[in-house]
Short mmCIF file of C-alpha atoms in Angstrom, two decimals:
data_model
loop_
_atom_site.label_atom_id
_atom_site.label_comp_id
_atom_site.label_asym_id
_atom_site.label_seq_id
_atom_site.Cartn_x
_atom_site.Cartn_y
_atom_site.Cartn_z
CA UNK A 1 0.00 0.00 0.00
CA UNK A 2 2.86 2.36 0.86
CA UNK A 3 4.57 1.58 -2.45
CA UNK A 4 1.37 2.36 -4.32
CA UNK A 5 0.98 5.66 -2.46
CA UNK A 6 4.59 6.61 -3.25
CA UNK A 7 4.09 5.67 -6.91
CA UNK A 8 0.94 7.78 -7.17
CA UNK A 9 2.71 10.73 -5.51
CA UNK A 10 5.72 10.40 -7.81
CA UNK A 11 3.48 10.04 -10.86
CA UNK A 12 1.51 13.16 -9.83
CA UNK A 13 4.73 15.16 -9.46
CA UNK A 14 5.95 14.04 -12.88
CA UNK A 15 2.62 14.97 -14.50
CA UNK A 16 2.66 18.35 -12.79
CA UNK A 17 6.24 19.04 -13.94
CA UNK A 18 5.36 18.04 -17.51
CA UNK A 19 2.31 20.29 -17.45
CA UNK A 20 4.31 23.19 -16.04
CA UNK A 21 7.05 22.74 -18.65
CA UNK A 22 4.49 22.56 -21.45
CA UNK A 23 2.74 25.67 -20.14
CA UNK A 24 6.02 27.62 -19.96
CA UNK A 25 7.03 26.70 -23.52
CA UNK A 26 3.53 27.41 -24.82
CA UNK A 27 3.61 30.84 -23.17
CA UNK A 28 6.99 31.56 -24.76
CA UNK A 29 5.62 30.51 -28.17
CA UNK A 30 2.45 32.61 -27.81
CA UNK A 31 4.44 35.63 -26.66
CA UNK A 32 6.73 35.33 -29.68
CA UNK A 33 3.70 35.71 -31.96
CA UNK A 34 2.25 38.85 -30.37
CA UNK A 35 2.05 42.17 -32.19
CA UNK A 36 3.09 45.02 -29.93
CA UNK A 37 0.17 47.40 -30.35
CA UNK A 38 1.11 51.07 -30.57
CA UNK A 39 -1.10 52.99 -28.14
CA UNK A 40 -0.51 56.27 -29.99
CA UNK A 41 -1.68 54.65 -33.22
CA UNK A 42 -4.89 53.53 -31.53
CA UNK A 43 -5.45 57.07 -30.28
CA UNK A 44 -4.85 58.51 -33.76
CA UNK A 45 -7.55 56.23 -35.17
CA UNK A 46 -10.04 56.92 -32.39
CA UNK A 47 -12.86 59.25 -33.38
CA UNK A 48 -15.46 58.53 -30.68
CA UNK A 49 -15.18 58.69 -26.92
CA UNK A 50 -17.75 56.66 -25.04
CA UNK A 51 -19.10 57.60 -21.63
CA UNK A 52 -18.50 55.22 -18.72
CA UNK A 53 -22.14 54.17 -18.95
CA UNK A 54 -21.84 53.40 -22.67
CA UNK A 55 -18.71 51.35 -21.97
CA UNK A 56 -20.60 49.36 -19.33
CA UNK A 57 -23.41 48.67 -21.79
CA UNK A 58 -20.97 47.67 -24.52
CA UNK A 59 -19.19 45.38 -22.07
CA UNK A 60 -22.44 43.65 -21.14
CA UNK A 61 -23.15 42.95 -24.81
CA UNK A 62 -19.64 42.03 -25.95
CA UNK A 63 -18.26 40.45 -22.74
CA UNK A 64 -21.51 39.24 -21.14
CA UNK A 65 -20.85 41.34 -18.03
CA UNK A 66 -20.98 45.02 -17.10
CA UNK A 67 -17.46 45.16 -15.67
CA UNK A 68 -15.44 46.32 -18.70
CA UNK A 69 -11.98 45.93 -17.21
CA UNK A 70 -9.66 43.28 -18.63
CA UNK A 71 -8.65 40.21 -16.67
CA UNK A 72 -5.01 39.10 -16.95
CA UNK A 73 -5.24 35.32 -16.97
CA UNK A 74 -2.04 33.50 -16.03
CA UNK A 75 -3.17 30.22 -17.55
CA UNK A 76 -3.79 30.17 -21.30
CA UNK A 77 -6.63 27.69 -20.87
CA UNK A 78 -8.82 30.22 -19.02
CA UNK A 79 -7.96 33.00 -21.47
CA UNK A 80 -8.87 30.77 -24.42
CA UNK A 81 -12.39 29.95 -23.27
CA UNK A 82 -13.34 33.12 -21.39
CA UNK A 83 -15.36 35.98 -22.93
CA UNK A 84 -14.00 38.41 -20.33
CA UNK A 85 -11.42 39.90 -22.71
CA UNK A 86 -13.49 39.83 -25.89
CA UNK A 87 -12.98 43.58 -26.43
CA UNK A 88 -9.20 43.10 -26.31
CA UNK A 89 -9.60 40.34 -28.91
CA UNK A 90 -11.71 42.57 -31.17
CA UNK A 91 -9.11 45.32 -30.81
CA UNK A 92 -6.40 42.85 -31.85
CA UNK A 93 -8.45 41.69 -34.86
CA UNK A 94 -9.09 45.22 -36.15
CA UNK A 95 -5.53 46.40 -35.48
CA UNK A 96 -3.93 43.40 -37.21
CA UNK A 97 -6.33 43.60 -40.19
CA UNK A 98 -4.94 47.08 -40.91
CA UNK A 99 -1.31 45.93 -41.01
CA UNK A 100 0.41 45.46 -44.38
CA UNK A 101 1.18 41.76 -43.86
CA UNK A 102 -2.27 40.70 -42.61
CA UNK A 103 -3.49 39.40 -45.98
CA UNK A 104 -0.42 37.19 -46.33
CA UNK A 105 -0.94 35.31 -43.05
CA UNK A 106 -2.49 31.84 -43.08
CA UNK A 107 -5.77 31.49 -41.20
CA UNK A 108 -4.43 29.40 -38.31
CA UNK A 109 -1.38 31.65 -37.93
CA UNK A 110 -3.61 34.71 -37.92
CA UNK A 111 -5.73 33.26 -35.11
CA UNK A 112 -2.62 32.59 -33.02
CA UNK A 113 -1.32 36.13 -33.66
CA UNK A 114 -4.71 37.63 -32.75
CA UNK A 115 -4.86 35.58 -29.55
CA UNK A 116 -1.32 36.45 -28.50
CA UNK A 117 -1.90 40.13 -29.32
CA UNK A 118 -5.07 40.06 -27.25
CA UNK A 119 -2.97 38.94 -24.27
CA UNK A 120 -0.51 41.77 -24.94
CA UNK A 121 -3.38 44.28 -25.04
CA UNK A 122 -4.90 43.12 -21.74
CA UNK A 123 -1.57 43.76 -20.02
CA UNK A 124 -0.44 46.94 -21.74
CA UNK A 125 -3.37 48.94 -23.18
CA UNK A 126 -6.05 50.82 -21.24
CA UNK A 127 -9.43 49.13 -21.62
CA UNK A 128 -11.27 52.43 -22.26
CA UNK A 129 -9.01 53.18 -25.22
CA UNK A 130 -9.85 49.76 -26.65
CA UNK A 131 -13.60 50.40 -26.42
CA UNK A 132 -13.21 53.81 -28.06
CA UNK A 133 -10.99 52.34 -30.79
CA UNK A 134 -13.40 49.51 -31.58
CA UNK A 135 -16.41 51.80 -31.79
CA UNK A 136 -14.43 54.15 -34.02
CA UNK A 137 -13.47 51.39 -36.46
CA UNK A 138 -16.15 48.69 -36.25
CA UNK A 139 -18.54 47.80 -39.04
CA UNK A 140 -22.18 48.72 -38.37
CA UNK A 141 -23.74 47.28 -41.51
CA UNK A 142 -24.90 49.05 -44.69
CA UNK A 143 -21.34 50.20 -45.46
CA UNK A 144 -21.17 52.21 -42.25
CA UNK A 145 -17.90 52.16 -40.28
CA UNK A 146 -17.58 53.77 -36.87
CA UNK A 147 -20.21 54.64 -34.29
CA UNK A 148 -20.65 58.22 -35.46
CA UNK A 149 -21.46 57.12 -39.03
CA UNK A 150 -23.74 54.36 -37.74
CA UNK A 151 -25.53 56.77 -35.44
CA UNK A 152 -26.09 59.30 -38.22
CA UNK A 153 -27.20 56.62 -40.69
CA UNK A 154 -29.70 54.82 -38.46
CA UNK A 155 -30.87 57.53 -36.05
CA UNK A 156 -29.91 60.83 -37.72
CA UNK A 157 -28.09 62.07 -34.62
CA UNK A 158 -24.65 62.39 -33.05
CA UNK A 159 -23.60 59.30 -31.08
CA UNK A 160 -23.43 61.45 -27.92
CA UNK A 161 -27.18 62.03 -28.17
CA UNK A 162 -28.20 58.38 -28.51
CA UNK A 163 -30.66 56.98 -26.01
CA UNK A 164 -29.59 53.85 -24.15
CA UNK A 165 -31.89 51.68 -26.27
CA UNK A 166 -30.48 53.13 -29.48
CA UNK A 167 -26.93 52.58 -28.26
CA UNK A 168 -27.76 48.99 -27.32
CA UNK A 169 -29.10 48.32 -30.82
CA UNK A 170 -25.88 49.66 -32.35
CA UNK A 171 -23.74 47.60 -29.97
CA UNK A 172 -25.50 44.51 -31.27
CA UNK A 173 -24.34 45.45 -34.76
CA UNK A 174 -20.74 45.44 -33.51
CA UNK A 175 -21.35 41.92 -32.19
CA UNK A 176 -22.89 40.70 -35.44
CA UNK A 177 -24.04 43.22 -38.11
CA UNK A 178 -25.83 40.58 -40.18
CA UNK A 179 -27.61 38.62 -37.47
CA UNK A 180 -28.67 41.78 -35.61
CA UNK A 181 -29.48 43.88 -38.67
CA UNK A 182 -31.65 46.80 -37.51
CA UNK A 183 -34.27 45.94 -40.11
CA UNK A 184 -34.87 42.60 -38.37
CA UNK A 185 -37.20 42.03 -35.45
CA UNK A 186 -34.55 40.21 -33.44
CA UNK A 187 -32.53 43.41 -32.99
CA UNK A 188 -35.53 45.16 -31.45
CA UNK A 189 -36.35 42.18 -29.23
CA UNK A 190 -32.76 41.69 -28.05
CA UNK A 191 -32.29 45.42 -27.50
CA UNK A 192 -35.37 45.52 -25.30
CA UNK A 193 -34.26 42.42 -23.34
CA UNK A 194 -30.78 43.87 -22.71
CA UNK A 195 -32.17 47.29 -21.81
CA UNK A 196 -34.45 45.75 -19.20
CA UNK A 197 -31.61 43.58 -17.88
CA UNK A 198 -29.08 46.39 -17.40
CA UNK A 199 -31.67 48.67 -15.83
CA UNK A 200 -33.43 46.02 -13.75
#
């Protein structure tokens, strides 16, 4: 019985060491793929500045929670399957898509670069800047890019004058401009559900 216990303990230690080694090398590999996002470049391409309330609403829709701050996961596993840093991932996607070499990257390589850049963003870039950048660059359907253009196109007003319901409906377009097309009933229904939820 003692031998079995010692064997199990030794086996557990070996497995743990292998896991730790794998995790370290995987982290090194992921870090080698990251694109170091230039904060000044994000600022230069930012045309809208959301209020704290708008950021909370956007976070609820894009991250499934109203706390918009990024979470720095140590373990890659949690970062891979969590929606907490979805805004950082969207920032990485948009930023990388505008780089000269983006069209030359294979699909799987691009996903790895986007993921690794997301991790860089969560550690080095202010979350509010990321929200402002996304809503300055995102596609809102009907050939409209950026919140200001989307706001003028759909509601004939400046984005600063949007009601919460109107802002919610536009946030859904950032999430999926085809599925949540404003001409479809599901946008209205989902906007109402979210509005009630965040004000309940």
